Amino acid sequence: MEKVIEDYPLSSQVYVNDEVSWQARRTNDLMRCFVKRHMNKPFNIDQFRQFASKVDFVSGRSVTDMQIAEVDANGVSAQWLTTTTKLQPQRVILYFHGGGFCIHMPKTYNALVAQLCRKLNANALVPDYRLAPEHPFPAGVNDCYQSYCWLLQQGYKAENIIIAGDSAGGCLTLTTLQKIRDAGKRKPAAAVLLSPGTNCSIEDLMALEPNLESVDPMLNKQSLAAMINLYLPNEINQKDPLISPLYADYNGFPPLQCHVGSNELIFNHSASAMKKAVDAGVEARLHIWKDMPHVHPLFSWLPESKQAIDMMVEFMAKHLPDNNDEIANQ
């Protein structure tokens, strides 16, 4: 891990946070006690979904200051978050949730996306893309791309759209950018990645050093490999760029911002992908957070979460047009 940081100084400092808050230290302890212990059991998708549903119920927060409607986005079920003000903003966040391609925690993700909307003065679309194992690759990839096309069809300009995603959703963010470029459509203003999974090669996963697995408070190789096996049909090339965007061509991508914890098992997924983006001439920034759990901005009680969200909003606002005049709500 240290070699990657030394060879690849894409952040303005090695770590964003000089110190680790007591809230983060306590959260890491709880993750090891409850989440990682659950992950260490033989993987069962039904039990995993039940566990995730309980976590979502306990830790997710209700969004009361935004309207949330179910919409059909080109055949993709999605949640449309809009402000409750009389004027609707032109800006929109297209957010792809994580969950190993096989689960979704709507309360948790709606709360995070609502925070971004408030600070950025934006609406948001959160697709309920089809999940494995019922709908393996390429269902989720296609759904995410169709949701972007739907926004364009609704009259939103590409330069007013930000795509963001975490973990598996970070993977889908990068694959969606590939499909947008290859289809000749206008690219979004920018994209934000939170602890993205960029390499679905089980061979590469198993080759990671054992000490990386031991320091990660949440993830292990066994559970990640099980989710990949649910997501990918047999006899498929796991290094296909639309499966593992680490192996994609990054030419023509919009500006990228990436946040990752220094002790994450899949830290190199972020570092290597951002290096590839920079090598392709893309404006890309990697922010490394010392001792933060996987997708730490989801944990609203962490000071580091609030700081990361502010950094994300600053980045998004920087790449959106200055003349985002509001339009009357129809």
Short mmCIF file of C-alpha atoms in Angstrom, two decimals, residues 17-309:
data_model
loop_
_atom_site.label_atom_id
_atom_site.label_comp_id
_atom_site.label_asym_id
_atom_site.label_seq_id
_atom_site.Cartn_x
_atom_site.Cartn_y
_atom_site.Cartn_z
CA ASN A 17 -7.00 13.87 7.80
CA ASP A 18 -3.99 14.42 10.05
CA GLU A 19 -5.73 12.63 12.91
CA VAL A 20 -8.40 9.97 13.16
CA SER A 21 -11.44 11.06 15.18
CA TRP A 22 -12.56 9.05 18.18
CA GLN A 23 -15.85 8.52 16.35
CA ALA A 24 -13.99 6.87 13.46
CA ARG A 25 -11.91 4.69 15.79
CA ARG A 26 -15.06 3.56 17.57
CA THR A 27 -16.83 2.93 14.25
CA ASN A 28 -13.94 0.75 13.06
CA ASP A 29 -14.21 -1.29 16.27
CA LEU A 30 -17.94 -1.75 15.76
CA MET A 31 -17.42 -2.71 12.12
CA ARG A 32 -14.93 -5.40 13.10
CA CYS A 33 -17.25 -6.69 15.80
CA PHE A 34 -20.47 -6.82 13.81
CA VAL A 35 -20.02 -6.32 10.06
CA LYS A 36 -16.74 -8.16 9.47
CA ARG A 37 -17.77 -10.97 11.78
CA HIS A 38 -20.89 -11.37 9.67
CA MET A 39 -18.80 -11.24 6.49
CA ASN A 40 -16.57 -14.01 7.80
CA LYS A 41 -19.47 -16.45 7.83
CA PRO A 42 -20.14 -18.63 4.76
CA PHE A 43 -21.78 -16.26 2.29
CA ASN A 44 -25.54 -16.60 1.83
CA ILE A 45 -27.25 -13.92 -0.26
CA ASP A 46 -30.59 -14.14 1.55
CA GLN A 47 -28.97 -13.80 4.97
CA PHE A 48 -26.75 -11.01 3.69
CA ARG A 49 -29.76 -9.08 2.43
CA GLN A 50 -31.57 -9.55 5.73
CA PHE A 51 -28.52 -8.26 7.59
CA ALA A 52 -28.24 -5.25 5.25
CA SER A 53 -31.93 -4.49 5.70
CA LYS A 54 -31.49 -4.40 9.48
CA VAL A 55 -28.47 -2.11 9.15
CA ASP A 56 -30.44 0.18 6.84
CA PHE A 57 -33.34 0.31 9.32
CA VAL A 58 -31.06 1.12 12.26
CA SER A 59 -28.57 3.52 10.67
CA GLY A 60 -30.54 4.97 7.75
CA ARG A 61 -32.19 8.34 8.23
CA SER A 62 -35.49 9.54 6.85
CA VAL A 63 -35.36 12.41 4.38
CA THR A 64 -38.08 14.90 5.32
CA ASP A 65 -37.08 18.05 3.44
CA MET A 66 -37.13 16.56 -0.07
CA GLN A 67 -39.81 14.89 -2.12
CA ILE A 68 -39.02 11.31 -3.13
CA ALA A 69 -40.97 9.82 -6.00
CA GLU A 70 -40.71 6.52 -7.82
CA VAL A 71 -40.06 7.04 -11.53
CA ASP A 72 -39.52 4.85 -14.57
CA ALA A 73 -36.22 5.95 -16.11
CA ASN A 74 -36.22 4.20 -19.48
CA GLY A 75 -37.48 0.99 -17.93
CA VAL A 76 -35.32 1.37 -14.83
CA SER A 77 -37.06 1.81 -11.48
CA ALA A 78 -35.52 4.82 -9.75
CA GLN A 79 -36.05 7.27 -6.93
CA TRP A 80 -36.29 10.94 -7.91
CA LEU A 81 -35.32 13.33 -5.12
CA THR A 82 -36.45 16.92 -5.54
CA THR A 83 -36.39 19.95 -3.31
CA THR A 84 -39.59 21.14 -1.69
CA THR A 85 -39.05 24.73 -2.81
CA LYS A 86 -41.16 26.36 -5.51
CA LEU A 87 -38.20 26.57 -7.85
CA GLN A 88 -36.45 23.48 -9.13
CA PRO A 89 -32.71 23.56 -9.84
CA GLN A 90 -31.21 22.59 -13.17
CA ARG A 91 -28.43 20.66 -11.50
CA VAL A 92 -28.91 16.93 -10.98
CA ILE A 93 -26.87 14.19 -9.30
CA LEU A 94 -27.09 10.71 -10.77
CA TYR A 95 -26.09 8.42 -7.91
CA PHE A 96 -25.30 4.71 -8.24
CA HIS A 97 -25.49 2.94 -4.89
CA GLY A 98 -23.08 0.27 -3.69
CA GLY A 99 -23.79 -3.14 -2.22
CA GLY A 100 -21.68 -5.65 -4.12
CA PHE A 101 -24.08 -5.59 -7.10
CA CYS A 102 -26.57 -7.59 -5.01
CA ILE A 103 -28.07 -5.39 -2.25
CA HIS A 104 -29.50 -1.89 -1.80
CA MET A 105 -30.02 0.12 1.41
CA PRO A 106 -32.39 2.91 0.27
CA LYS A 107 -32.67 4.86 3.53
CA THR A 108 -28.91 5.03 3.93
CA TYR A 109 -28.28 6.14 0.37
CA ASN A 110 -31.16 8.58 0.15
CA ALA A 111 -29.83 10.32 3.26
CA LEU A 112 -26.36 10.72 1.73
CA VAL A 113 -27.70 11.90 -1.61
CA ALA A 114 -30.06 14.36 0.08
CA GLN A 115 -27.09 15.95 1.86
CA LEU A 116 -25.36 16.49 -1.46
CA CYS A 117 -28.53 17.93 -3.01
CA ARG A 118 -29.01 20.44 -0.19
CA LYS A 119 -25.46 21.73 -0.38
CA LEU A 120 -25.29 21.79 -4.18
CA ASN A 121 -28.85 23.00 -4.85
CA ALA A 122 -29.61 19.97 -7.00
CA ASN A 123 -32.14 17.24 -7.61
CA ALA A 124 -31.04 13.61 -7.75
CA LEU A 125 -31.86 10.34 -9.47
CA VAL A 126 -30.99 7.12 -7.62
CA PRO A 127 -31.62 4.12 -9.90
CA ASP A 128 -32.71 0.80 -8.38
CA TYR A 129 -30.63 -0.96 -10.98
CA ARG A 130 -31.29 -4.68 -11.28
CA LEU A 131 -29.34 -6.77 -8.80
CA ALA A 132 -27.52 -10.08 -8.94
CA PRO A 133 -27.97 -13.00 -8.73
CA GLU A 134 -31.45 -12.56 -10.19
CA HIS A 135 -30.08 -10.16 -12.80
CA PRO A 136 -26.35 -10.70 -13.42
CA PHE A 137 -24.07 -8.66 -15.66
CA PRO A 138 -24.76 -6.75 -17.88
CA ALA A 139 -28.19 -5.83 -16.38
CA GLY A 140 -26.87 -3.28 -13.86
CA VAL A 141 -24.46 -1.72 -16.36
CA ASN A 142 -27.24 -1.26 -18.91
CA ASP A 143 -29.67 0.13 -16.32
CA CYS A 144 -27.22 2.78 -15.14
CA TYR A 145 -26.51 3.91 -18.69
CA GLN A 146 -30.24 4.08 -19.47
CA SER A 147 -30.83 6.24 -16.41
CA TYR A 148 -28.34 8.79 -17.75
CA CYS A 149 -30.08 8.75 -21.12
CA TRP A 150 -33.40 9.33 -19.33
CA LEU A 151 -32.06 12.50 -17.70
CA LEU A 152 -31.01 13.82 -21.08
CA GLN A 153 -34.47 13.00 -22.45
CA GLN A 154 -36.03 14.99 -19.60
CA GLY A 155 -34.20 18.06 -20.82
CA TYR A 156 -31.30 18.10 -18.38
CA LYS A 157 -28.10 19.24 -20.03
CA ALA A 158 -25.09 16.96 -19.72
CA GLU A 159 -23.00 19.84 -18.35
CA ASN A 160 -25.47 20.12 -15.44
CA ILE A 161 -25.23 16.43 -14.49
CA ILE A 162 -22.84 14.93 -11.94
CA ILE A 163 -22.48 11.14 -11.75
CA ALA A 164 -21.42 9.64 -8.42
CA GLY A 165 -21.24 6.19 -6.92
CA ASP A 166 -19.70 4.14 -4.14
CA SER A 167 -18.12 0.68 -4.09
CA ALA A 168 -19.99 -1.34 -6.74
CA GLY A 169 -21.70 1.93 -7.67
CA GLY A 170 -18.27 3.43 -8.27
CA CYS A 171 -17.60 0.60 -10.68
CA LEU A 172 -20.91 1.35 -12.42
CA THR A 173 -20.01 5.04 -12.57
CA LEU A 174 -16.87 4.24 -14.56
CA THR A 175 -18.64 1.75 -16.84
CA THR A 176 -21.40 4.29 -17.49
CA LEU A 177 -18.79 6.86 -18.49
CA GLN A 178 -17.41 4.34 -20.98
CA LYS A 179 -20.83 3.72 -22.51
CA ILE A 180 -21.61 7.46 -22.69
CA ARG A 181 -18.36 8.13 -24.53
CA ASP A 182 -18.61 5.14 -26.84
CA ALA A 183 -22.22 6.04 -27.76
CA GLY A 184 -21.13 9.55 -28.70
CA LYS A 185 -23.29 11.25 -26.08
CA ARG A 186 -22.25 14.40 -24.25
CA LYS A 187 -20.37 13.58 -21.08
CA PRO A 188 -21.45 14.78 -17.63
CA ALA A 189 -19.74 17.68 -15.90
CA ALA A 190 -17.76 15.43 -13.55
CA ALA A 191 -17.87 12.20 -11.57
CA VAL A 192 -17.21 11.31 -7.92
CA LEU A 193 -16.07 7.88 -6.75
CA LEU A 194 -16.25 6.63 -3.17
CA SER A 195 -14.11 3.53 -2.50
CA PRO A 196 -14.87 2.24 -5.99
CA GLY A 197 -14.53 -1.42 -6.89
CA THR A 198 -12.68 -1.21 -10.19
CA ASN A 199 -11.39 -4.78 -10.57
CA CYS A 200 -13.73 -7.79 -10.50
CA SER A 201 -10.97 -10.29 -11.21
CA ILE A 202 -11.11 -12.92 -8.48
CA GLU A 203 -7.58 -13.97 -9.43
CA ASP A 204 -6.33 -10.45 -8.67
CA LEU A 205 -8.43 -10.29 -5.50
CA MET A 206 -6.93 -13.47 -4.10
CA ALA A 207 -3.43 -12.25 -4.94
CA LEU A 208 -3.75 -9.28 -2.56
CA GLU A 209 -1.42 -9.39 0.43
CA PRO A 210 -2.98 -11.05 3.52
CA ASN A 211 -2.12 -8.06 5.72
CA LEU A 212 -4.49 -5.85 3.68
CA GLU A 213 -7.39 -8.11 4.61
CA SER A 214 -6.46 -8.07 8.28
CA VAL A 215 -6.40 -4.27 8.62
CA ASP A 216 -9.69 -3.63 6.78
CA PRO A 217 -12.42 -3.34 9.44
CA MET A 218 -15.22 -4.41 7.08
CA LEU A 219 -14.28 -6.42 4.00
CA ASN A 220 -12.68 -9.78 3.34
CA LYS A 221 -11.74 -11.69 0.20
CA GLN A 222 -14.25 -14.47 0.77
CA SER A 223 -17.35 -12.28 0.76
CA LEU A 224 -16.14 -10.13 -2.14
CA ALA A 225 -15.42 -13.20 -4.24
CA ALA A 226 -18.87 -14.59 -3.43
CA MET A 227 -20.58 -11.39 -4.60
CA ILE A 228 -18.50 -11.32 -7.80
CA ASN A 229 -19.55 -14.89 -8.52
CA LEU A 230 -23.20 -13.90 -8.13
CA TYR A 231 -22.74 -10.90 -10.42
CA LEU A 232 -20.79 -12.52 -13.25
CA PRO A 233 -21.98 -15.42 -15.39
CA ASN A 234 -19.66 -18.38 -15.79
CA GLU A 235 -17.13 -18.37 -18.61
CA ILE A 236 -17.00 -14.55 -18.76
CA ASN A 237 -13.84 -12.44 -18.95
CA GLN A 238 -13.62 -10.79 -15.53
CA LYS A 239 -11.20 -8.21 -16.93
CA ASP A 240 -13.67 -6.95 -19.55
CA PRO A 241 -13.58 -3.12 -19.19
CA LEU A 242 -17.37 -3.03 -18.66
CA ILE A 243 -16.89 -5.43 -15.74
CA SER A 244 -13.55 -4.22 -14.38
CA PRO A 245 -13.12 -0.57 -15.40
CA LEU A 246 -9.55 -0.65 -14.13
CA TYR A 247 -8.83 -2.15 -17.56
CA ALA A 248 -10.79 0.49 -19.47
CA ASP A 249 -9.60 3.31 -21.72
CA TYR A 250 -10.06 6.56 -19.75
CA ASN A 251 -9.60 8.92 -22.68
CA GLY A 252 -12.41 11.45 -22.89
CA PHE A 253 -13.59 11.00 -19.31
CA PRO A 254 -14.78 14.05 -17.35
CA PRO A 255 -12.93 15.26 -14.23
CA LEU A 256 -12.84 12.63 -11.47
CA GLN A 257 -12.61 12.88 -7.71
CA CYS A 258 -12.02 9.73 -5.65
CA HIS A 259 -12.12 9.15 -1.87
CA VAL A 260 -10.74 5.99 -0.26
CA GLY A 261 -9.63 4.81 3.18
CA SER A 262 -5.96 3.96 3.64
CA ASN A 263 -6.75 0.63 5.31
CA GLU A 264 -9.26 -0.65 2.76
CA LEU A 265 -8.71 -4.10 1.28
CA ILE A 266 -9.43 -2.69 -2.18
CA PHE A 267 -7.42 0.52 -1.74
CA ASN A 268 -5.49 -0.24 -4.93
CA HIS A 269 -8.74 -0.24 -6.91
CA SER A 270 -8.90 3.51 -6.35
CA ALA A 271 -5.19 4.32 -6.60
CA SER A 272 -4.61 2.32 -9.79
CA ALA A 273 -7.74 3.62 -11.52
CA MET A 274 -6.91 7.24 -10.75
CA LYS A 275 -3.35 6.73 -11.99
CA LYS A 276 -4.73 5.36 -15.24
CA ALA A 277 -7.04 8.36 -15.57
CA VAL A 278 -4.20 10.84 -15.04
CA ASP A 279 -2.02 8.96 -17.53
CA ALA A 280 -4.87 9.38 -20.06
CA GLY A 281 -4.89 13.13 -19.52
CA VAL A 282 -7.99 13.22 -17.31
CA GLU A 283 -8.21 15.68 -14.45
CA ALA A 284 -8.32 13.24 -11.53
CA ARG A 285 -7.79 13.67 -7.81
CA LEU A 286 -7.30 10.89 -5.28
CA HIS A 287 -8.06 11.71 -1.64
CA ILE A 288 -6.68 9.17 0.82
CA TRP A 289 -8.27 9.10 4.28
CA LYS A 290 -6.23 7.65 7.11
CA ASP A 291 -7.87 4.62 8.78
CA MET A 292 -11.34 5.25 7.39
CA PRO A 293 -13.75 2.35 6.73
CA HIS A 294 -15.07 1.45 3.31
CA VAL A 295 -17.21 4.33 1.91
CA HIS A 296 -16.81 6.39 5.07
CA PRO A 297 -18.93 9.36 3.82
CA LEU A 298 -21.99 7.15 4.41
CA PHE A 299 -21.39 7.36 8.17
CA SER A 300 -22.97 10.72 8.93
CA TRP A 301 -21.78 10.79 12.56
CA LEU A 302 -18.13 10.95 11.52
CA PRO A 303 -16.41 14.36 11.30
CA GLU A 304 -14.49 12.88 8.39
CA SER A 305 -17.77 12.16 6.61
CA LYS A 306 -18.85 15.79 6.85
CA GLN A 307 -15.45 16.91 5.58
CA ALA A 308 -15.56 14.49 2.64
CA ILE A 309 -19.08 15.61 1.67
#
